[in-house]
XYZ file of N, CA and C in Angstrom:
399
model
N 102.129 -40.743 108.462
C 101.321 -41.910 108.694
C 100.077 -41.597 109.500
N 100.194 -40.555 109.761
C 98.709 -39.359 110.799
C 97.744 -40.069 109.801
N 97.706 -39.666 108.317
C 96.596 -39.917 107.357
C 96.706 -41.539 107.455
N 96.819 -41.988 107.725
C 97.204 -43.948 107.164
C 96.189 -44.561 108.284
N 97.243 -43.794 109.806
C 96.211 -44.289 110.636
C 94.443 -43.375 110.499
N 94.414 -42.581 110.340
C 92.768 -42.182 110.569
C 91.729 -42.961 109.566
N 92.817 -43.357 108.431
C 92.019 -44.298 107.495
C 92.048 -45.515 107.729
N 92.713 -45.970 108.791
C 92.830 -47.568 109.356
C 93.533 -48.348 107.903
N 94.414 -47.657 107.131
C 95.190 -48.264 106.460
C 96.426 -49.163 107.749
N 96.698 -50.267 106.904
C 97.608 -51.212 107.119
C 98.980 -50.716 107.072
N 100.136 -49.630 107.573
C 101.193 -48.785 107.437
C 102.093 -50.179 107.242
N 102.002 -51.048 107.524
C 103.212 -52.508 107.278
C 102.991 -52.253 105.448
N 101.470 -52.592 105.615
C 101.261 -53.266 103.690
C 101.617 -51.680 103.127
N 101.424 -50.654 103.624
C 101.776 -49.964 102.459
C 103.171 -49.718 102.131
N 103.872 -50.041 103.773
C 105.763 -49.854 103.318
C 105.605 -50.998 102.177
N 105.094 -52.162 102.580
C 105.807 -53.707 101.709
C 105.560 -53.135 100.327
N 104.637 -52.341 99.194
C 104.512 -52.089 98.502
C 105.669 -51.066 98.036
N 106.220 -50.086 98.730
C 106.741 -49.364 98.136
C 108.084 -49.629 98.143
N 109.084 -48.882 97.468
C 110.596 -49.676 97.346
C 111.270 -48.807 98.821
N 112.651 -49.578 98.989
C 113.070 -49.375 100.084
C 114.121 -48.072 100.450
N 113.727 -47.186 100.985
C 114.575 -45.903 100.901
C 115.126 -45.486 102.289
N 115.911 -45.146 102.161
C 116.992 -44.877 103.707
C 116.340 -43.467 103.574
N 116.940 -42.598 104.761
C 116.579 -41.135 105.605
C 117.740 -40.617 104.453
N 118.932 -41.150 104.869
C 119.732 -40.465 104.006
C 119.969 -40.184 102.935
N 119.845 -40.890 102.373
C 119.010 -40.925 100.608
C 118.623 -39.451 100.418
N 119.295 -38.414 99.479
C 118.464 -37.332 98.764
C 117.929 -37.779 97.875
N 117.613 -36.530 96.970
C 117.135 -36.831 95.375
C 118.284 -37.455 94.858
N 117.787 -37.599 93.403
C 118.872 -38.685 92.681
C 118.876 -37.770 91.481
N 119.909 -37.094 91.129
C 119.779 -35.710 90.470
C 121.143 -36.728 89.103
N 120.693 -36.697 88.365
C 121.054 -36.926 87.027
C 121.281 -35.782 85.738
N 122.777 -36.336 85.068
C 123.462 -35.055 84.518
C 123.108 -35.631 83.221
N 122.290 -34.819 82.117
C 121.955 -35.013 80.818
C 122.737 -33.843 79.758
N 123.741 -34.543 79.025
C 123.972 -33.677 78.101
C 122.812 -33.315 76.779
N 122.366 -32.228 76.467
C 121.891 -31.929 75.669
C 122.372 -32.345 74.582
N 121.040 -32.836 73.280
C 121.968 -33.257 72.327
C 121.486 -32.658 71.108
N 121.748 -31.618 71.010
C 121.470 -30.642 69.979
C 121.796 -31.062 68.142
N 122.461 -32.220 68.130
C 122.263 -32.266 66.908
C 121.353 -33.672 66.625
N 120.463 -34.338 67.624
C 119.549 -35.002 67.104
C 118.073 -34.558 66.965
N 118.435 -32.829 66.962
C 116.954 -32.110 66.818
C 117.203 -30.902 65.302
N 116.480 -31.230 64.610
C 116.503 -30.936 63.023
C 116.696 -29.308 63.535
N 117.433 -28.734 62.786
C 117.447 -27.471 63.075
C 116.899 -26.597 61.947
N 115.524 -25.280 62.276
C 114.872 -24.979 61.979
C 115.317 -23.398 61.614
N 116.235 -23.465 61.508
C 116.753 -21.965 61.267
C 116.810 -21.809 59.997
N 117.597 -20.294 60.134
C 118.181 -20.143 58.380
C 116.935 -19.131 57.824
N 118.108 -18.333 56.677
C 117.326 -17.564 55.844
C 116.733 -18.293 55.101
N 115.831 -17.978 53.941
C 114.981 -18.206 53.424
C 114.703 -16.828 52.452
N 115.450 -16.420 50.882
C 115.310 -15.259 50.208
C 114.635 -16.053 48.930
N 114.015 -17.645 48.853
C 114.143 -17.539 47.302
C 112.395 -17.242 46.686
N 111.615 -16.464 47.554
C 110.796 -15.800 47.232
C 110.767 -14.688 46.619
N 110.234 -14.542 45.843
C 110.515 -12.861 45.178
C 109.507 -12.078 45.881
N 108.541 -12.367 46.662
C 107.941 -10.960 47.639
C 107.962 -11.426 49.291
N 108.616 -12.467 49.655
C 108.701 -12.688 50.995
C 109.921 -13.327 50.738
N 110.537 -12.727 52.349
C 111.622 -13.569 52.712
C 111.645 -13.927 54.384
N 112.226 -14.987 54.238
C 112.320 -15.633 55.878
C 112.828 -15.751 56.805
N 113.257 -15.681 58.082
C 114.419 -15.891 58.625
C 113.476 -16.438 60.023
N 113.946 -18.007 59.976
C 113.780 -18.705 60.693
C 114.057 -18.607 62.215
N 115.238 -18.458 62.121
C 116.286 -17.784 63.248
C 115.068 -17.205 64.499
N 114.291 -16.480 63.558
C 113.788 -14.885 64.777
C 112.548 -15.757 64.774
N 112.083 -17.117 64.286
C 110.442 -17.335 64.960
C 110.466 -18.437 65.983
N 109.516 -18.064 66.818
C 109.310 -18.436 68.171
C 108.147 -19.947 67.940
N 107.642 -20.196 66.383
C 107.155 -21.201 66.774
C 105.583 -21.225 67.125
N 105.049 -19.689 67.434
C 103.458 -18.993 68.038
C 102.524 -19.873 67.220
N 102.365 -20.197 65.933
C 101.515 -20.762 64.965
C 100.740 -19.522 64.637
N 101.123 -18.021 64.672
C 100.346 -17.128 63.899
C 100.684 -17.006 62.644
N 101.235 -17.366 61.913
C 101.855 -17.296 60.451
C 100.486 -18.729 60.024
N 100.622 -19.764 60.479
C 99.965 -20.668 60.067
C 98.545 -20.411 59.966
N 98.035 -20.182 61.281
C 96.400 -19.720 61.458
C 95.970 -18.406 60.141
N 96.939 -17.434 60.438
C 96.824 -16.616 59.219
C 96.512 -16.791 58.123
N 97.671 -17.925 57.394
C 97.520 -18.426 55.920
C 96.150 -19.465 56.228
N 95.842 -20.369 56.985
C 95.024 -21.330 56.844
C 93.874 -20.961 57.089
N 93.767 -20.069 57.879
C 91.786 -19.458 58.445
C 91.509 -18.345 57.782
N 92.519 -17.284 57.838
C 92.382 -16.541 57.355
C 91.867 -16.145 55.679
N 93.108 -16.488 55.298
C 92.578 -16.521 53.998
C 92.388 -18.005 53.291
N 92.918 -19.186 54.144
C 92.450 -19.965 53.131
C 93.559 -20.792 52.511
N 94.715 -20.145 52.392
C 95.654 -21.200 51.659
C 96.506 -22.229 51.687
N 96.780 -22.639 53.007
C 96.854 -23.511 53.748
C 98.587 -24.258 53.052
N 99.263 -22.863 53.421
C 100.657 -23.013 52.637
C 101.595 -23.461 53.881
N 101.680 -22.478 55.109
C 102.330 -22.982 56.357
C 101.662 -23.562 57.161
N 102.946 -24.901 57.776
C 102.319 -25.447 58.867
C 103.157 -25.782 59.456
N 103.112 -26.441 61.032
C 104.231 -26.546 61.541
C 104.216 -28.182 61.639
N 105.824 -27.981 61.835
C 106.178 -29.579 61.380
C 107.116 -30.120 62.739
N 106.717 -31.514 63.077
C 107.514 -31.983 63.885
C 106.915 -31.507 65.525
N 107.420 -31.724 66.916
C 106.346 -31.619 67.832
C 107.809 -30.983 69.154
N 107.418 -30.064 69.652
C 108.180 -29.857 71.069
C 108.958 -29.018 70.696
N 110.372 -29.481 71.404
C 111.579 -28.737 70.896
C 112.022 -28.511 69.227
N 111.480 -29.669 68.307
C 111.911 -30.156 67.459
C 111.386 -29.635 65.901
N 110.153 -28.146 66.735
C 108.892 -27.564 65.834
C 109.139 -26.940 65.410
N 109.017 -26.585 63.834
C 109.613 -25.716 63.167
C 108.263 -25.106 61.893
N 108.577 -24.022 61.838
C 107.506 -24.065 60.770
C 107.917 -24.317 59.003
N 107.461 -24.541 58.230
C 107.008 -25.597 57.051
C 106.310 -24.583 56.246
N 106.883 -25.048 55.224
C 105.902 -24.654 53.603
C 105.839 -25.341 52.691
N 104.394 -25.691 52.854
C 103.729 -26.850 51.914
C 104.655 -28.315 52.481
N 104.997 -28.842 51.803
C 105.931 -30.475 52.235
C 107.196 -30.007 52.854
N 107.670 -29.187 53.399
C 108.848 -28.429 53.777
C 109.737 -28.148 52.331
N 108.867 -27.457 51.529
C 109.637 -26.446 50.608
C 110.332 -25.584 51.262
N 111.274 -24.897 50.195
C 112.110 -23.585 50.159
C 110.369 -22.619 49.660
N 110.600 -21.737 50.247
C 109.504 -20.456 50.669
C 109.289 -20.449 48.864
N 110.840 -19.599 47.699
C 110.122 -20.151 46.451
C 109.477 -20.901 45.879
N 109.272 -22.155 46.338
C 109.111 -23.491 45.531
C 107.745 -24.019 46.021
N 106.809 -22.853 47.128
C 106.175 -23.177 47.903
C 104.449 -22.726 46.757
N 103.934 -23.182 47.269
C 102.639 -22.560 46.707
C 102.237 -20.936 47.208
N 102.859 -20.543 47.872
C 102.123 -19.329 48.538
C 101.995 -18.148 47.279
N 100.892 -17.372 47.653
C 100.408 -16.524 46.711
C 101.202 -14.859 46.849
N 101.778 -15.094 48.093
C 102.039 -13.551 48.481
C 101.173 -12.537 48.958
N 100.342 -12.912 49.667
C 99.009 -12.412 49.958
C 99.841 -11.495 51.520
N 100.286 -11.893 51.963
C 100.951 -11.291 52.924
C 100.432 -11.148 54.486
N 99.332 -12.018 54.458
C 98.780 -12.226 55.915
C 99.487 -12.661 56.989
N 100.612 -13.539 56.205
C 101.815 -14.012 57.580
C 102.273 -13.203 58.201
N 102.906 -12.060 57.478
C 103.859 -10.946 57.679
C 102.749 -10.171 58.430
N 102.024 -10.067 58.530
C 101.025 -9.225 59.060
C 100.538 -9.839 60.473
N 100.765 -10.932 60.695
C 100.807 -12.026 61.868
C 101.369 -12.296 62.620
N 103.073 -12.188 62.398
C 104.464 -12.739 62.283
C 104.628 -11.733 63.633
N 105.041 -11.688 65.212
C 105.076 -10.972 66.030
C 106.766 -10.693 65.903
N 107.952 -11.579 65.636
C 109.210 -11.542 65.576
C 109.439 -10.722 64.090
N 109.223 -10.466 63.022
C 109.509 -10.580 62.032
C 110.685 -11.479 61.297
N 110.126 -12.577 61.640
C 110.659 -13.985 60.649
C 110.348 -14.188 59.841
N 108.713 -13.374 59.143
C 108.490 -13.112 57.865
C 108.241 -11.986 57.485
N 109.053 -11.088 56.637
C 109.557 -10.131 56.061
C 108.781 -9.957 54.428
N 108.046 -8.572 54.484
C 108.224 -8.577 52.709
C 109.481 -7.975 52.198
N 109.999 -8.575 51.541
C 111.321 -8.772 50.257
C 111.696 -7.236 50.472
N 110.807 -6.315 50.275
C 111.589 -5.166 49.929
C 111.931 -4.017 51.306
N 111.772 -5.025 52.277
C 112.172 -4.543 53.545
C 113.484 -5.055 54.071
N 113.837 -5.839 53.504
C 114.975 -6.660 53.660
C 116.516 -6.267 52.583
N 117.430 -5.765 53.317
C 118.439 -5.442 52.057
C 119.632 -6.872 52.320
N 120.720 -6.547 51.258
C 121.374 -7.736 50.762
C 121.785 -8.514 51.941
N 122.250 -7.776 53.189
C 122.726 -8.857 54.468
C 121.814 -9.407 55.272
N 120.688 -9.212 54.681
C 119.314 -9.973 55.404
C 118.753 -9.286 56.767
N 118.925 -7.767 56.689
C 118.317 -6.808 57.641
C 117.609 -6.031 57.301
N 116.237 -6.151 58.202
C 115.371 -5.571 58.316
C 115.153 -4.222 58.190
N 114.158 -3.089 57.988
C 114.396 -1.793 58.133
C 114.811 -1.134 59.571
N 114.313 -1.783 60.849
C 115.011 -1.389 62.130
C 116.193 -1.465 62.249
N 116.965 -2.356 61.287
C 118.289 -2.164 62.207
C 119.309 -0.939 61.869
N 120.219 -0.978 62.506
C 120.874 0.450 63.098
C 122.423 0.151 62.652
C-alpha cells in the first residue's frame, strides 16, 4: 500500500473493489484430468502413396512440410488443420496422402526435420526408415 499511499489512492475504495481474501488463503490449485480423446488424433501411417509415405506419429507440427509445398514450389497440397494441441497436418481436405493431389515433387521430405515424410523407397514393409537398427 507504500504505492497507494504516494499516489494518494483511496486504500478503503480499492479493498471495496476487490473480492475478499483471508492471509490464510493459498493458491487455489485445481486437478484437471486430461481428456485425450476429445482431441482428434493426428497420428498414424500413411503408405497409400506410391512415392511418399507418412508417419504422422514422428511430426512435431513445425509447418515446414507446408511452407515447402505452398511457397516453395507452389502446390499448395499440405496444410495444417485445426489450432493448438489439436494441429495436425492435412492433405488437400484431409485426404489419405494417395487420394491427395500431390505431385511427388518431394520438397516436404526435403523439409520434414523428424522424418514424418519419407520417400516410399526408404521405407520397408514395417514402416522403418533406413536408420533403424
Amino acid at each position: 500500500w507504500d504505492t497507494a499511499d504516494q499516489l494518494a489512492i483511496d486504500a478503503a475504495a480499492v479493498r471495496q473493489r476487490l473480492p475478499a481474501r483471508s492471509d490464510r488463503d493459498g493458491p487455489t490449485v485445481h486437478h484437471v484430468e486430461p481428456r485425450s480423446d476429445s482431441l482428434p488424433h493426428a497420428g498414424g501411417h500413411d503408405a497409400t502413396h506410391s512415392a511418399m509415405n507418412v508417419n504422422l506419429d514422428a511430426c512435431i507440427t513445425c509447418g515446414l512440410c507446408e511452407r515447402a509445398c505452398r511457397e516453395v514450389q507452389g502446390n499448395d497440397v499440405i496444410g495444417l488443420a485445426h489450432r493448438g494441441a489439436a494441429s495436425k497436418v492435412v492433405f488437400d481436405f484431409d485426404d489419405p496422402m494417395g487420394d491427395s493431389t500431390c505431385v511427388a515433387c518431394g520438397e516436404c521430405v526435403q523439409a520434414c526435420p523428424t522424418g514424418a515424410l519419407m520417400p516410399a523407397t526408404l521405407i520397408d514393409a514395417q514402416g522403418r526408415g533406413d536408420s533403424a537398427t
